[in-house]
XYZ file of C-alpha atoms in Angstrom:
330
model
C 142.410 -118.771 -195.774
C 144.596 -121.341 -194.142
C 146.124 -118.542 -191.959
C 142.813 -117.043 -190.927
C 142.094 -119.413 -188.122
C 145.517 -119.005 -186.436
C 145.232 -115.244 -186.814
C 141.814 -115.249 -185.121
C 143.141 -117.407 -182.323
C 146.106 -115.079 -181.809
C 143.798 -112.014 -181.804
C 141.541 -113.710 -179.307
C 144.468 -114.452 -177.035
C 145.690 -110.834 -177.303
C 142.221 -109.475 -176.515
C 141.788 -111.861 -173.582
C 145.201 -110.896 -172.250
C 144.360 -107.202 -172.606
C 141.063 -107.678 -170.767
C 142.777 -109.693 -168.072
C 145.367 -106.950 -167.729
C 142.652 -104.325 -167.432
C 140.907 -106.361 -164.782
C 143.983 -107.128 -162.753
C 145.952 -103.903 -162.986
C 145.759 -101.608 -159.838
C 143.252 -98.735 -160.241
C 145.373 -95.988 -158.726
C 142.889 -93.254 -159.527
C 139.939 -95.082 -157.873
C 141.995 -95.909 -154.783
C 142.996 -92.289 -154.394
C 139.376 -91.217 -154.816
C 138.210 -93.693 -152.209
C 140.906 -92.513 -149.811
C 139.867 -88.892 -150.366
C 136.201 -89.686 -149.720
C 137.130 -91.632 -146.569
C 139.188 -88.701 -145.288
C 136.372 -86.222 -145.968
C 133.867 -88.545 -144.266
C 136.050 -88.779 -141.152
C 136.432 -85.001 -141.108
C 132.648 -84.605 -141.475
C 132.034 -87.025 -138.598
C 134.538 -85.166 -136.390
C 132.803 -81.829 -137.026
C 129.458 -83.487 -136.247
C 130.864 -84.921 -133.008
C 132.143 -81.516 -131.902
C 128.779 -79.905 -132.703
C 126.911 -82.548 -130.673
C 129.309 -82.061 -127.763
C 128.813 -78.281 -127.764
C 125.018 -78.668 -127.879
C 125.161 -81.112 -124.943
C 127.293 -78.691 -122.915
C 124.836 -75.899 -123.696
C 121.862 -78.011 -122.606
C 123.566 -79.019 -119.330
C 124.524 -75.428 -118.612
C 120.934 -74.326 -119.149
C 119.713 -76.887 -116.594
C 121.947 -75.250 -113.969
C 120.162 -71.897 -114.335
C 117.440 -72.564 -111.769
C 119.905 -73.111 -108.931
C 119.124 -75.174 -105.856
C 115.944 -73.948 -104.173
C 114.697 -75.255 -100.851
C 111.410 -75.057 -98.983
C 111.041 -72.533 -96.176
C 108.892 -72.388 -93.052
C 108.513 -68.893 -91.589
C 107.296 -68.880 -87.998
C 105.089 -65.920 -87.046
C 103.258 -65.007 -83.839
C 100.945 -62.145 -82.969
C 102.144 -59.626 -80.393
C 98.691 -60.058 -78.861
C 99.214 -63.751 -78.166
C 99.172 -63.956 -74.338
C 101.633 -66.877 -74.509
C 104.156 -65.015 -76.695
C 106.744 -64.295 -73.997
C 105.981 -67.546 -72.198
C 105.299 -70.893 -73.892
C 105.762 -69.624 -77.456
C 109.096 -67.895 -76.811
C 110.477 -70.780 -74.759
C 109.444 -73.444 -77.284
C 110.931 -71.598 -80.262
C 114.119 -70.769 -78.355
C 114.583 -74.349 -77.161
C 114.396 -75.507 -80.787
C 117.148 -73.046 -81.714
C 114.844 -71.131 -84.044
C 113.754 -67.510 -84.461
C 110.343 -66.159 -85.405
C 108.531 -63.022 -86.545
C 106.324 -60.962 -84.221
C 103.337 -59.390 -85.972
C 102.404 -55.967 -84.608
C 99.172 -54.050 -84.957
C 100.201 -50.777 -86.697
C 97.617 -48.969 -84.579
C 99.174 -50.301 -81.370
C 102.939 -50.381 -81.834
C 105.417 -51.316 -79.132
C 105.237 -49.093 -76.106
C 102.118 -47.313 -77.342
C 98.743 -47.337 -75.632
C 97.010 -50.694 -75.899
C 100.143 -52.537 -77.070
C 100.414 -56.088 -75.756
C 104.204 -56.274 -76.070
C 106.491 -53.908 -74.190
C 109.623 -52.313 -75.619
C 111.738 -54.251 -73.139
C 110.253 -57.559 -74.296
C 110.725 -56.565 -77.940
C 114.397 -55.788 -77.277
C 114.864 -59.245 -75.751
C 113.350 -60.880 -78.830
C 115.437 -58.767 -81.193
C 118.645 -59.739 -79.380
C 117.657 -63.387 -79.859
C 117.236 -62.925 -83.615
C 113.490 -62.364 -83.877
C 112.145 -59.713 -86.231
C 108.937 -57.686 -86.553
C 106.148 -57.225 -89.096
C 102.855 -55.383 -89.394
C 99.481 -57.052 -89.697
C 95.811 -56.613 -89.136
C 92.446 -55.864 -90.658
C 92.190 -53.868 -93.865
C 90.441 -50.524 -93.359
C 89.194 -48.601 -96.362
C 89.642 -45.221 -94.693
C 93.307 -45.821 -93.806
C 96.248 -44.605 -95.907
C 98.519 -47.645 -95.823
C 101.439 -45.745 -97.280
C 101.360 -43.273 -94.378
C 100.750 -46.105 -91.924
C 103.804 -48.044 -93.138
C 106.049 -44.969 -93.218
C 105.068 -43.909 -89.693
C 105.463 -47.432 -88.323
C 108.901 -47.782 -89.921
C 110.063 -44.456 -88.522
C 108.832 -45.397 -85.063
C 110.548 -48.818 -85.120
C 113.832 -47.304 -86.284
C 113.646 -44.705 -83.512
C 113.309 -47.538 -81.008
C 116.317 -49.329 -82.506
C 114.219 -52.313 -83.573
C 115.072 -52.310 -87.283
C 113.218 -51.705 -90.528
C 109.872 -53.316 -91.290
C 109.505 -55.225 -94.581
C 106.458 -57.454 -94.123
C 102.684 -57.080 -93.931
C 100.261 -59.826 -92.846
C 96.689 -59.659 -94.120
C 93.823 -60.798 -91.942
C 91.708 -63.689 -93.277
C 89.832 -62.641 -96.405
C 91.174 -59.080 -96.464
C 93.689 -59.801 -99.214
C 91.027 -59.854 -101.922
C 89.345 -56.709 -100.577
C 92.334 -54.467 -100.018
C 95.224 -56.026 -101.879
C 95.567 -53.338 -104.569
C 95.937 -50.428 -102.165
C 98.085 -52.356 -99.702
C 100.407 -53.797 -102.360
C 100.894 -50.351 -103.901
C 101.785 -48.959 -100.486
C 104.126 -51.896 -99.799
C 105.988 -51.349 -103.060
C 106.254 -47.597 -102.461
C 107.807 -47.921 -99.003
C 109.963 -50.959 -99.823
C 108.096 -53.829 -98.165
C 109.154 -57.144 -99.730
C 106.872 -59.811 -98.275
C 103.115 -60.134 -97.966
C 101.338 -62.880 -96.057
C 97.832 -63.954 -97.028
C 95.552 -66.563 -95.566
C 95.404 -69.662 -97.787
C 93.448 -72.879 -97.984
C 94.844 -75.790 -96.019
C 93.032 -78.224 -98.341
C 94.877 -77.247 -101.519
C 97.305 -79.705 -103.074
C 99.723 -76.878 -103.880
C 101.018 -73.825 -102.042
C 99.851 -70.453 -103.344
C 103.153 -68.764 -102.393
C 104.415 -66.824 -105.399
C 105.821 -63.583 -106.736
C 103.159 -60.922 -107.343
C 103.109 -60.398 -111.114
C 102.000 -56.754 -110.948
C 104.507 -55.984 -108.165
C 107.643 -58.061 -108.891
C 109.492 -56.675 -105.852
C 106.924 -58.314 -103.538
C 106.664 -62.011 -102.694
C 103.274 -63.228 -101.462
C 103.498 -66.110 -99.036
C 100.727 -68.484 -97.984
C 99.856 -68.297 -94.302
C 98.447 -71.248 -92.350
C 97.508 -71.197 -88.688
C 99.052 -73.744 -86.360
C 95.683 -73.739 -84.611
C 94.496 -75.987 -87.467
C 96.350 -78.788 -85.702
C 99.415 -81.003 -86.059
C 98.329 -83.087 -89.055
C 97.417 -80.108 -91.241
C 100.629 -78.331 -90.208
C 102.674 -81.411 -91.155
C 100.944 -81.692 -94.529
C 101.592 -78.039 -95.345
C 105.241 -78.324 -94.264
C 105.575 -81.304 -96.630
C 104.190 -79.167 -99.458
C 106.810 -76.504 -98.708
C 109.496 -79.192 -98.936
C 108.146 -80.867 -102.091
C 107.600 -77.591 -103.964
C 110.678 -75.773 -102.593
C 108.449 -72.840 -101.635
C 107.961 -70.753 -98.495
C 105.108 -71.303 -96.046
C 104.156 -69.207 -93.032
C 103.084 -71.097 -89.926
C 101.422 -68.615 -87.614
C 99.237 -68.444 -84.534
C 96.347 -66.951 -86.525
C 93.213 -66.964 -84.369
C 90.330 -69.287 -85.069
C 88.625 -66.279 -86.685
C 91.554 -66.000 -89.124
C 92.724 -62.686 -87.673
C 95.690 -61.458 -85.649
C 93.362 -60.381 -82.837
C 93.660 -62.863 -79.979
C 90.354 -62.300 -78.129
C 89.984 -65.093 -75.588
C 92.239 -67.420 -77.592
C 93.683 -70.422 -75.795
C 97.232 -71.658 -76.265
C 98.164 -73.255 -79.581
C 97.521 -76.950 -79.107
C 100.460 -79.236 -79.894
C 102.766 -76.230 -80.359
C 105.735 -78.251 -79.082
C 105.108 -81.057 -81.572
C 104.598 -78.681 -84.522
C 107.829 -76.816 -83.759
C 109.572 -80.187 -83.327
C 108.465 -81.207 -86.851
C 109.849 -77.951 -88.236
C 113.135 -78.442 -86.395
C 113.493 -82.062 -87.507
C 112.885 -81.115 -91.152
C 115.457 -78.350 -90.875
C 118.020 -80.629 -89.209
C 117.558 -83.119 -92.054
C 118.219 -80.232 -94.486
C 114.847 -80.743 -96.102
C 113.706 -77.172 -95.366
C 115.011 -73.924 -93.924
C 113.146 -72.363 -91.021
C 113.181 -69.098 -89.135
C 111.829 -65.573 -89.335
C 110.666 -63.565 -92.338
C 113.879 -61.548 -92.619
C 115.939 -64.738 -92.940
C 113.720 -65.901 -95.786
C 114.020 -62.543 -97.567
C 117.820 -62.687 -97.295
C 117.770 -66.211 -98.772
C 115.373 -65.162 -101.534
C 117.391 -62.041 -102.411
C 120.617 -64.064 -102.613
C 118.874 -66.712 -104.704
C 117.736 -64.083 -107.219
C 121.176 -62.447 -107.244
C 122.894 -65.759 -107.871
C 120.266 -66.524 -110.522
C 121.025 -63.251 -112.310
C 124.742 -63.986 -112.219
C 124.152 -67.514 -113.539
C 121.944 -66.097 -116.307
C 124.654 -63.653 -117.331
C 127.296 -66.403 -117.373
C 124.957 -68.642 -119.360
C 124.284 -65.969 -121.999
C 128.032 -65.493 -122.492
C 128.580 -69.260 -122.657
C 125.637 -69.659 -125.062
C 126.975 -66.960 -127.394
C 130.418 -68.584 -127.466
C 128.907 -72.046 -128.123
C 126.646 -70.778 -130.901
C 129.612 -69.080 -132.600
C 131.657 -72.289 -132.429
C 128.712 -74.355 -133.704
C 128.140 -71.963 -136.619
C 131.841 -72.158 -137.564
C 131.843 -75.965 -137.423
C 128.636 -76.198 -139.463
C 130.187 -73.944 -142.131
C 133.284 -76.161 -142.295
C 131.060 -79.223 -142.530
C 129.034 -77.750 -145.409
C 132.221 -76.846 -147.254
C 133.131 -80.524 -147.378
C 130.331 -80.922 -149.950
C 128.651 -83.915 -148.286
C 125.345 -82.213 -147.470
């Protein structure tokens, strides 16, 4: 028994030393495991970063689809305006602008009752003006035949192709279906309809049933300078087109006993100033249609490029997500 105590002490020392060794020895296996986990975690984070970057690029590319639109002011004057070749023409020309002349399809240039002669029309055309049809809707009239005949006549006179029809006052609601069908059939691209000058938004828009036709809100400059300025501001703020015309006080293109447009110089000056500041574009209806056609063409090209870019991004994202899942951390 006398050796028991020393033996126990020696065993205790051996056990303590073994435990101390176990505690202090390097755990190679655990270190390797930790290093492996750290490497996988970094790889996972890198895949996640690349996925986020691709999604950000896709989102930014999508924002570019709409393109840069700008408000438009289309100037339009009736051929029956007695001041057309005088004050109106001189004011528009002095501002370096062009406008649209609205013709009565029943009284075309050079025909009986026409207010504008062929010689005057040729002068305007040389200066960059264009021509449109407008007037009261008549239930008994075939608008398709009317548009075809008017187009043929204008082309014979060397005055170009017609693309625009201006409705009188409330006629749009009464005759729009027949007129819009005729416009689409013969290739007219722009309709002008009388709109409220009290609205907070412009009603200019594509016609859903006839996507090849754009319907533009028409406001008469005879409403005065302040209303004209407010509507021009709406065109700028909404990046939409607006027609400023010399509509009569009866909301028609007929100019029976109409006086000159009051403050015409100041209204045209506002339009010119806004254009010079690159806040709007201004000119005739044909210029707007060229802008709008190019905008749609560029939009289609951007859409095609975006779809290709989107497909490539989605493929890359799917591949990265697969690699990330294979790391076994999800």
